[in-house]
Amino acid sequence: MPSARYCISCTSCCRIDFYVTAQMSMVHNQGGLIMPAAGTTASLEQSARVTCCHAGTTRQQERKEALITYSEGVLEALAANVNDAAAGPPESDEMLHVAYEAGLWELLHLFFLSDEATEGFFAEAFASWFGQHGGLFNSNPGFNKLLAEARRMLQMQRVDTDPAYWPTLQHLVLTGQVEAALDLLTQHPAYDALQDPDMAAKVAALESVYQLLRVVPRYTRAGGSSSGRLAGTGTLTDDVVLFSQERAAWRQRVDELWEGREQLLADLKKLDAQAARGLAGILCLLVAGSDKEHHVYTSFQFMAQLSHNWVELLLGMLLWKYPTLQPQLHLRNLVTKVKAVPALCTRQSDEEFLDFFEQLVIAACDQEVQSVASLCTTTPYCSLQFVTHIYDVLRALPGADRIISRPLPHLGGDQAEMYTLNYAESLAGSAATWQLAAEYLAWCPVHGAPVLEILLDRSLFVVQDEQSALKALALAHRHGLTAAAHGLARRLGMAAAQSGRLGVALQWMMRAHDPAHCAELVSPLIAKVQQAMLDQAGNYQLTPLELPELYDLEPLLLQLPAQISTTGMGLSTPKQYEGVQSRAYQELHFLHAFMRLQQALQEVLQLQQSASSGAERQPNQQQQALAAAYAGVREPVVDLLLDGLAPAALRLPLLSYIVPVFESMYMPFSRMDVQQMLQMLGSVTGGLPALASAVLAGTHTAALGLRWPAVAEAAAPDGADAADRLQSQHVNDVQLALCRSLAKAHVVEASLKAVA
């Protein structure tokens, strides 16, 4: 098994695809598991190769970039399963759980992977996070009531008549959702009645606040330029010097408007006191960054009264007071400060999640990897799937791997492996995800290999269909589990054999590299071949045998690996012939060669019948076709007899069976072929192995149920002389046919030399 001390750059795509598949598989509905889509199951075919990380600045940077890509891929997978928080609460507890995990994963990504947390961009990044996941703090978790209210008001004819209009606007500004605030501000009916003199005061006041929000300098990575640029929601820049200058000038404008608010809003108070208070509240939020302490105090108190919980107050302080705060240095103190404000009253919020969030944020600020991991593993907001994957993000912190990789005394592996094993166990119980469980075991260096072997050996899902079995076999080979792969293939082969599917059983046994079981499976068929040839002994007619079982195996036999030829080795002694039978899959290669012999004989027989029935061809053409057909008989015979594919017990029956080929005028064998067959015949009749001698004597028939014609009668105690005469007769017939063939071969070769 590969080591879990891997370089994420080699595996990020693989882990993302696994997370996507697992995420889709673990989302439930009332009817049960939602199966993965067809496209996501392709992740099961991908490699889980892992390699060690190398030291060096460049390597570490590449590793971090790959981790960021991986984490963003996970976020995309989670976001695809999260409902629109402003459209309403999640449809089920499972969907709410996905929403929690999406928010927490992105938060940890911000602290441990994103440069925004370390380069002063945290305030804007946290505001963006809150805009997407702020609904998690709601007393109705997952429902972003603030954005829902903003959307509802945008559809109204007169938003100023809604008592929630100005509080909603102020909340949007407080939490940094400036774009939504500008959209809602321009919905005020005063902008549609510019010709009305009474509206002039309203428009002037509205426009003053609108312009402040539109050009507010924002320190964000999205600025992308040290010179700054005007966006729809402010002047964006990533140059801290430029930002400080522009923010100071902007704060001065805010201070001036705040100090002159009485004059600015005097006329508006007479026309619309609620609008005057609303605009004053927005100015009060913006003045939080003032250099004047009494302005800051007033703004802070107003923020505390407006906020529904300490997270909103924290975000307001970050955006308007400390926009370049470094979370590792100052965020813990700021959290402590905002939570201690007497004016802060938690309302319409989930206090249990707020408590967990506080602990998680403080642990992340302090870069306490183990504390973060402990919180994730003990909270109901993070599933086992989340915990299994979040370790990849935590490893991005320098030195974190030393903490995470410490072996657990009771396990042997580290904590990441423990949760990966637990997660794989939860996946192994489903037909849709057991293969995914096997892939996750690749990240378990200590226990992954033995657990995967157990999974492949005992899981019922592995053998439920051929496709699953093939995937399991490929998976075992991919992870180097050769023994497990062979055991699985053997198990499937035995199951196929028990159901009578010989071809399928042989395929699985070959995948298991088990020639012994292959030989055992085909032994009844070889016995049938032997008996069929014995039945033909003494007939000496060119007749293909009726063996439908043999042709059923043709697709398998055609795919056998090539055998090493022994032709020309001069195998003339019994020991030499016994030696060649140790080759792998000898029996299958015998059946293949014998099938080719049957096909060649069938072609000869058809040509002979065609010639005798009507002579569609000219005599010369018929002779040429027959000569070619007989020549096709030579190769399988050579493979069977001279290459030693035929078992010892079948050589004499095979020689007797092809006597008509030796006697034919188109005899295809060379002089050397015939000489070797004569040598083999001498070895068979002289120093034969015990089983072959029994075949000739007819005494083996009680064990195998095989008979020479008329041997059954001759084998009786009073018929021993008859059996001996029958054996001698068949051997003499074969020897005579070979001698004639040798003479023919001499004549043919001499003629060819004379012509040359």
PDB file of C-alpha atoms in Angstrom, residues 36-249:
ATOM      1  CA  PRO A  36     -23.984   8.925  -7.585  1.00  0.00           C
ATOM      2  CA  ALA A  37     -24.452  10.352 -11.051  1.00  0.00           C
ATOM      3  CA  ALA A  38     -22.881   8.463 -13.938  1.00  0.00           C
ATOM      4  CA  GLY A  39     -20.173  11.079 -14.388  1.00  0.00           C
ATOM      5  CA  THR A  40     -19.029  10.940 -10.793  1.00  0.00           C
ATOM      6  CA  THR A  41     -18.542   7.173 -10.718  1.00  0.00           C
ATOM      7  CA  ALA A  42     -15.646   7.657 -13.079  1.00  0.00           C
ATOM      8  CA  SER A  43     -13.726   8.767  -9.991  1.00  0.00           C
ATOM      9  CA  LEU A  44     -13.592   5.082  -8.969  1.00  0.00           C
ATOM     10  CA  GLU A  45     -11.339   4.334 -11.941  1.00  0.00           C
ATOM     11  CA  GLN A  46      -8.765   6.959 -11.020  1.00  0.00           C
ATOM     12  CA  SER A  47      -5.441   6.130  -9.396  1.00  0.00           C
ATOM     13  CA  ALA A  48      -4.791   6.816  -5.729  1.00  0.00           C
ATOM     14  CA  ARG A  49      -1.026   6.994  -6.165  1.00  0.00           C
ATOM     15  CA  VAL A  50       0.768   8.949  -3.456  1.00  0.00           C
ATOM     16  CA  THR A  51       4.379  10.025  -3.109  1.00  0.00           C
ATOM     17  CA  CYS A  52       6.465  11.656  -0.432  1.00  0.00           C
ATOM     18  CA  CYS A  53       6.817  15.396  -0.255  1.00  0.00           C
ATOM     19  CA  HIS A  54      10.243  16.858  -0.788  1.00  0.00           C
ATOM     20  CA  ALA A  55      11.787  19.693   1.145  1.00  0.00           C
ATOM     21  CA  GLY A  56      12.557  23.073  -0.306  1.00  0.00           C
ATOM     22  CA  THR A  57      10.737  26.347  -0.777  1.00  0.00           C
ATOM     23  CA  THR A  58       9.671  25.623  -4.348  1.00  0.00           C
ATOM     24  CA  ARG A  59       8.311  22.205  -3.442  1.00  0.00           C
ATOM     25  CA  GLN A  60       6.385  23.558  -0.468  1.00  0.00           C
ATOM     26  CA  GLN A  61       4.838  26.262  -2.647  1.00  0.00           C
ATOM     27  CA  GLU A  62       3.779  23.684  -5.242  1.00  0.00           C
ATOM     28  CA  ARG A  63       2.284  21.562  -2.499  1.00  0.00           C
ATOM     29  CA  LYS A  64       0.308  24.499  -1.128  1.00  0.00           C
ATOM     30  CA  GLU A  65      -0.980  25.470  -4.575  1.00  0.00           C
ATOM     31  CA  ALA A  66      -2.126  21.916  -5.138  1.00  0.00           C
ATOM     32  CA  LEU A  67      -3.833  21.900  -1.739  1.00  0.00           C
ATOM     33  CA  ILE A  68      -5.640  25.127  -2.607  1.00  0.00           C
ATOM     34  CA  THR A  69      -6.849  23.588  -5.867  1.00  0.00           C
ATOM     35  CA  TYR A  70      -7.993  20.521  -3.978  1.00  0.00           C
ATOM     36  CA  SER A  71      -9.797  22.534  -1.310  1.00  0.00           C
ATOM     37  CA  GLU A  72     -11.526  24.732  -3.883  1.00  0.00           C
ATOM     38  CA  GLY A  73     -12.670  21.616  -5.681  1.00  0.00           C
ATOM     39  CA  VAL A  74     -14.222  20.308  -2.488  1.00  0.00           C
ATOM     40  CA  LEU A  75     -15.925  23.667  -1.946  1.00  0.00           C
ATOM     41  CA  GLU A  76     -17.418  23.453  -5.435  1.00  0.00           C
ATOM     42  CA  ALA A  77     -18.709  19.972  -4.661  1.00  0.00           C
ATOM     43  CA  LEU A  78     -20.301  21.178  -1.429  1.00  0.00           C
ATOM     44  CA  ALA A  79     -21.716  24.358  -2.972  1.00  0.00           C
ATOM     45  CA  ALA A  80     -23.421  22.301  -5.667  1.00  0.00           C
ATOM     46  CA  ASN A  81     -25.470  20.606  -2.939  1.00  0.00           C
ATOM     47  CA  VAL A  82     -26.311  23.720  -0.875  1.00  0.00           C
ATOM     48  CA  ASN A  83     -29.646  25.453  -1.309  1.00  0.00           C
ATOM     49  CA  ASP A  84     -29.937  29.197  -1.854  1.00  0.00           C
ATOM     50  CA  ALA A  85     -29.870  30.401   1.755  1.00  0.00           C
ATOM     51  CA  ALA A  86     -31.989  33.471   0.926  1.00  0.00           C
ATOM     52  CA  ALA A  87     -34.694  31.366  -0.718  1.00  0.00           C
ATOM     53  CA  GLY A  88     -35.619  29.599   2.490  1.00  0.00           C
ATOM     54  CA  PRO A  89     -34.382  27.075   5.068  1.00  0.00           C
ATOM     55  CA  PRO A  90     -32.731  23.839   3.851  1.00  0.00           C
ATOM     56  CA  GLU A  91     -35.214  21.243   2.680  1.00  0.00           C
ATOM     57  CA  SER A  92     -33.936  18.526   5.022  1.00  0.00           C
ATOM     58  CA  ASP A  93     -31.574  17.903   7.915  1.00  0.00           C
ATOM     59  CA  GLU A  94     -29.120  16.338   5.460  1.00  0.00           C
ATOM     60  CA  MET A  95     -29.075  19.475   3.315  1.00  0.00           C
ATOM     61  CA  LEU A  96     -28.590  21.599   6.442  1.00  0.00           C
ATOM     62  CA  HIS A  97     -25.630  19.407   7.354  1.00  0.00           C
ATOM     63  CA  VAL A  98     -24.098  20.034   3.938  1.00  0.00           C
ATOM     64  CA  ALA A  99     -24.594  23.777   4.464  1.00  0.00           C
ATOM     65  CA  TYR A 100     -22.740  23.600   7.798  1.00  0.00           C
ATOM     66  CA  GLU A 101     -19.871  21.676   6.213  1.00  0.00           C
ATOM     67  CA  ALA A 102     -19.621  24.082   3.274  1.00  0.00           C
ATOM     68  CA  GLY A 103     -19.354  27.043   5.645  1.00  0.00           C
ATOM     69  CA  LEU A 104     -16.864  25.425   8.002  1.00  0.00           C
ATOM     70  CA  TRP A 105     -14.687  24.080   5.188  1.00  0.00           C
ATOM     71  CA  GLU A 106     -14.461  27.541   3.596  1.00  0.00           C
ATOM     72  CA  LEU A 107     -13.666  29.090   6.978  1.00  0.00           C
ATOM     73  CA  LEU A 108     -10.779  26.675   7.596  1.00  0.00           C
ATOM     74  CA  HIS A 109      -9.628  27.202   4.017  1.00  0.00           C
ATOM     75  CA  LEU A 110      -9.463  30.914   4.799  1.00  0.00           C
ATOM     76  CA  PHE A 111      -7.374  30.395   7.934  1.00  0.00           C
ATOM     77  CA  PHE A 112      -5.026  27.618   6.790  1.00  0.00           C
ATOM     78  CA  LEU A 113      -4.706  27.903   3.015  1.00  0.00           C
ATOM     79  CA  SER A 114      -5.608  31.387   1.862  1.00  0.00           C
ATOM     80  CA  ASP A 115      -3.000  34.139   1.854  1.00  0.00           C
ATOM     81  CA  GLU A 116      -5.790  36.615   2.609  1.00  0.00           C
ATOM     82  CA  ALA A 117      -5.604  35.728   6.289  1.00  0.00           C
ATOM     83  CA  THR A 118      -1.880  36.413   6.538  1.00  0.00           C
ATOM     84  CA  GLU A 119      -1.569  39.408   4.225  1.00  0.00           C
ATOM     85  CA  GLY A 120      -4.151  41.689   5.814  1.00  0.00           C
ATOM     86  CA  PHE A 121      -7.122  40.865   3.585  1.00  0.00           C
ATOM     87  CA  PHE A 122      -8.969  38.955   6.286  1.00  0.00           C
ATOM     88  CA  ALA A 123     -11.704  41.529   6.922  1.00  0.00           C
ATOM     89  CA  GLU A 124     -12.987  41.548   3.350  1.00  0.00           C
ATOM     90  CA  ALA A 125     -12.559  37.781   3.023  1.00  0.00           C
ATOM     91  CA  PHE A 126     -14.503  37.192   6.237  1.00  0.00           C
ATOM     92  CA  ALA A 127     -17.246  39.559   5.052  1.00  0.00           C
ATOM     93  CA  SER A 128     -17.500  37.564   1.822  1.00  0.00           C
ATOM     94  CA  TRP A 129     -17.713  34.352   3.867  1.00  0.00           C
ATOM     95  CA  PHE A 130     -20.451  35.800   6.063  1.00  0.00           C
ATOM     96  CA  GLY A 131     -22.415  36.918   3.014  1.00  0.00           C
ATOM     97  CA  GLN A 132     -22.614  33.298   1.862  1.00  0.00           C
ATOM     98  CA  HIS A 133     -22.893  31.489   5.187  1.00  0.00           C
ATOM     99  CA  GLY A 134     -24.312  34.037   7.618  1.00  0.00           C
ATOM    100  CA  GLY A 135     -27.582  32.114   7.707  1.00  0.00           C
ATOM    101  CA  LEU A 136     -25.893  29.404   9.796  1.00  0.00           C
ATOM    102  CA  PHE A 137     -26.052  31.725  12.824  1.00  0.00           C
ATOM    103  CA  ASN A 138     -29.794  32.243  12.453  1.00  0.00           C
ATOM    104  CA  SER A 139     -32.166  30.698  14.961  1.00  0.00           C
ATOM    105  CA  ASN A 140     -33.629  29.020  11.867  1.00  0.00           C
ATOM    106  CA  PRO A 141     -30.267  27.567  10.740  1.00  0.00           C
ATOM    107  CA  GLY A 142     -29.360  27.804   7.102  1.00  0.00           C
ATOM    108  CA  PHE A 143     -31.806  30.597   6.320  1.00  0.00           C
ATOM    109  CA  ASN A 144     -30.189  33.952   5.500  1.00  0.00           C
ATOM    110  CA  LYS A 145     -32.987  36.174   6.671  1.00  0.00           C
ATOM    111  CA  LEU A 146     -31.076  39.401   5.934  1.00  0.00           C
ATOM    112  CA  LEU A 147     -30.629  38.650   2.228  1.00  0.00           C
ATOM    113  CA  ALA A 148     -34.175  37.318   2.035  1.00  0.00           C
ATOM    114  CA  GLU A 149     -35.489  40.624   3.390  1.00  0.00           C
ATOM    115  CA  ALA A 150     -33.375  42.604   0.921  1.00  0.00           C
ATOM    116  CA  ARG A 151     -34.715  40.544  -2.002  1.00  0.00           C
ATOM    117  CA  ARG A 152     -38.286  40.953  -0.810  1.00  0.00           C
ATOM    118  CA  MET A 153     -37.957  44.732  -0.568  1.00  0.00           C
ATOM    119  CA  LEU A 154     -36.461  45.018  -4.036  1.00  0.00           C
ATOM    120  CA  GLN A 155     -39.785  43.730  -5.351  1.00  0.00           C
ATOM    121  CA  MET A 156     -41.854  46.349  -3.478  1.00  0.00           C
ATOM    122  CA  GLN A 157     -43.303  49.474  -5.051  1.00  0.00           C
ATOM    123  CA  ARG A 158     -42.484  51.720  -2.061  1.00  0.00           C
ATOM    124  CA  VAL A 159     -39.767  50.316   0.171  1.00  0.00           C
ATOM    125  CA  ASP A 160     -39.867  53.324   2.508  1.00  0.00           C
ATOM    126  CA  THR A 161     -43.252  52.199   3.833  1.00  0.00           C
ATOM    127  CA  ASP A 162     -41.762  48.982   5.198  1.00  0.00           C
ATOM    128  CA  PRO A 163     -40.625  49.449   8.829  1.00  0.00           C
ATOM    129  CA  ALA A 164     -37.791  46.936   8.234  1.00  0.00           C
ATOM    130  CA  TYR A 165     -36.322  48.955   5.351  1.00  0.00           C
ATOM    131  CA  TRP A 166     -33.805  51.066   7.275  1.00  0.00           C
ATOM    132  CA  PRO A 167     -32.774  48.358   9.791  1.00  0.00           C
ATOM    133  CA  THR A 168     -32.140  46.025   6.864  1.00  0.00           C
ATOM    134  CA  LEU A 169     -30.039  48.657   5.097  1.00  0.00           C
ATOM    135  CA  GLN A 170     -28.030  49.254   8.245  1.00  0.00           C
ATOM    136  CA  HIS A 171     -27.489  45.521   8.737  1.00  0.00           C
ATOM    137  CA  LEU A 172     -26.232  45.157   5.165  1.00  0.00           C
ATOM    138  CA  VAL A 173     -23.710  47.951   5.728  1.00  0.00           C
ATOM    139  CA  LEU A 174     -22.691  46.539   9.115  1.00  0.00           C
ATOM    140  CA  THR A 175     -21.875  43.112   7.636  1.00  0.00           C
ATOM    141  CA  GLY A 176     -20.091  44.467   4.560  1.00  0.00           C
ATOM    142  CA  GLN A 177     -22.735  43.634   1.974  1.00  0.00           C
ATOM    143  CA  VAL A 178     -22.340  47.065   0.426  1.00  0.00           C
ATOM    144  CA  GLU A 179     -23.494  46.137  -3.060  1.00  0.00           C
ATOM    145  CA  ALA A 180     -26.827  44.857  -1.757  1.00  0.00           C
ATOM    146  CA  ALA A 181     -27.116  48.013   0.380  1.00  0.00           C
ATOM    147  CA  LEU A 182     -26.562  50.284  -2.645  1.00  0.00           C
ATOM    148  CA  ASP A 183     -29.183  48.389  -4.658  1.00  0.00           C
ATOM    149  CA  LEU A 184     -31.681  48.751  -1.854  1.00  0.00           C
ATOM    150  CA  LEU A 185     -30.822  52.422  -1.269  1.00  0.00           C
ATOM    151  CA  THR A 186     -31.522  53.316  -4.905  1.00  0.00           C
ATOM    152  CA  GLN A 187     -34.955  51.711  -4.545  1.00  0.00           C
ATOM    153  CA  HIS A 188     -36.036  54.616  -2.348  1.00  0.00           C
ATOM    154  CA  PRO A 189     -38.942  56.404  -4.090  1.00  0.00           C
ATOM    155  CA  ALA A 190     -37.193  59.763  -3.740  1.00  0.00           C
ATOM    156  CA  TYR A 191     -35.056  58.887  -6.769  1.00  0.00           C
ATOM    157  CA  ASP A 192     -38.193  58.486  -8.877  1.00  0.00           C
ATOM    158  CA  ALA A 193     -39.527  61.935  -8.003  1.00  0.00           C
ATOM    159  CA  LEU A 194     -36.594  64.231  -8.666  1.00  0.00           C
ATOM    160  CA  GLN A 195     -38.906  66.904 -10.108  1.00  0.00           C
ATOM    161  CA  ASP A 196     -40.760  67.178  -6.788  1.00  0.00           C
ATOM    162  CA  PRO A 197     -39.274  70.083  -4.723  1.00  0.00           C
ATOM    163  CA  ASP A 198     -40.163  68.288  -1.517  1.00  0.00           C
ATOM    164  CA  MET A 199     -37.900  65.425  -2.539  1.00  0.00           C
ATOM    165  CA  ALA A 200     -34.791  67.562  -3.008  1.00  0.00           C
ATOM    166  CA  ALA A 201     -33.805  67.306   0.662  1.00  0.00           C
ATOM    167  CA  LYS A 202     -34.324  63.535   0.651  1.00  0.00           C
ATOM    168  CA  VAL A 203     -32.316  63.050  -2.503  1.00  0.00           C
ATOM    169  CA  ALA A 204     -29.450  65.231  -1.260  1.00  0.00           C
ATOM    170  CA  ALA A 205     -29.173  63.268   1.986  1.00  0.00           C
ATOM    171  CA  LEU A 206     -29.558  59.911   0.244  1.00  0.00           C
ATOM    172  CA  GLU A 207     -26.969  60.840  -2.377  1.00  0.00           C
ATOM    173  CA  SER A 208     -24.436  61.881   0.259  1.00  0.00           C
ATOM    174  CA  VAL A 209     -24.572  58.497   1.944  1.00  0.00           C
ATOM    175  CA  TYR A 210     -24.777  56.687  -1.394  1.00  0.00           C
ATOM    176  CA  GLN A 211     -21.547  58.295  -2.622  1.00  0.00           C
ATOM    177  CA  LEU A 212     -19.740  57.421   0.595  1.00  0.00           C
ATOM    178  CA  LEU A 213     -20.665  53.760   0.181  1.00  0.00           C
ATOM    179  CA  ARG A 214     -19.908  53.732  -3.546  1.00  0.00           C
ATOM    180  CA  VAL A 215     -16.331  54.969  -3.202  1.00  0.00           C
ATOM    181  CA  VAL A 216     -15.342  53.432   0.129  1.00  0.00           C
ATOM    182  CA  PRO A 217     -11.729  52.188  -0.222  1.00  0.00           C
ATOM    183  CA  ARG A 218     -11.542  48.442   0.298  1.00  0.00           C
ATOM    184  CA  TYR A 219      -8.377  46.482   0.982  1.00  0.00           C
ATOM    185  CA  THR A 220      -8.830  43.251  -0.883  1.00  0.00           C
ATOM    186  CA  ARG A 221      -6.965  40.806  -3.078  1.00  0.00           C
ATOM    187  CA  ALA A 222      -9.647  41.438  -5.700  1.00  0.00           C
ATOM    188  CA  GLY A 223      -8.112  44.855  -6.254  1.00  0.00           C
ATOM    189  CA  GLY A 224      -5.415  43.221  -8.347  1.00  0.00           C
ATOM    190  CA  SER A 225      -3.580  46.512  -8.829  1.00  0.00           C
ATOM    191  CA  SER A 226      -1.479  48.725  -6.631  1.00  0.00           C
ATOM    192  CA  SER A 227      -3.051  51.792  -8.215  1.00  0.00           C
ATOM    193  CA  GLY A 228      -6.580  50.926  -7.158  1.00  0.00           C
ATOM    194  CA  ARG A 229      -9.684  50.934  -9.279  1.00  0.00           C
ATOM    195  CA  LEU A 230     -13.264  52.030  -8.865  1.00  0.00           C
ATOM    196  CA  ALA A 231     -15.707  49.158  -8.598  1.00  0.00           C
ATOM    197  CA  GLY A 232     -19.431  49.066  -8.070  1.00  0.00           C
ATOM    198  CA  THR A 233     -18.933  48.811  -4.319  1.00  0.00           C
ATOM    199  CA  GLY A 234     -15.866  50.936  -3.665  1.00  0.00           C
ATOM    200  CA  THR A 235     -12.284  51.610  -4.622  1.00  0.00           C
ATOM    201  CA  LEU A 236     -10.477  48.261  -4.580  1.00  0.00           C
ATOM    202  CA  THR A 237      -6.750  47.995  -3.938  1.00  0.00           C
ATOM    203  CA  ASP A 238      -4.225  45.481  -2.653  1.00  0.00           C
ATOM    204  CA  ASP A 239      -1.573  48.121  -1.934  1.00  0.00           C
ATOM    205  CA  VAL A 240      -1.614  48.774   1.802  1.00  0.00           C
ATOM    206  CA  VAL A 241       0.079  52.177   1.480  1.00  0.00           C
ATOM    207  CA  LEU A 242      -2.382  53.380  -1.141  1.00  0.00           C
ATOM    208  CA  PHE A 243      -5.254  51.939   0.828  1.00  0.00           C
ATOM    209  CA  SER A 244      -4.184  53.768   3.999  1.00  0.00           C
ATOM    210  CA  GLN A 245      -3.997  57.059   2.161  1.00  0.00           C
ATOM    211  CA  GLU A 246      -7.355  56.698   0.442  1.00  0.00           C
ATOM    212  CA  ARG A 247      -9.060  55.343   3.540  1.00  0.00           C
ATOM    213  CA  ALA A 248      -7.776  58.308   5.596  1.00  0.00           C
ATOM    214  CA  ALA A 249      -9.206  60.758   3.056  1.00  0.00           C
TER     215      ALA A 249
END
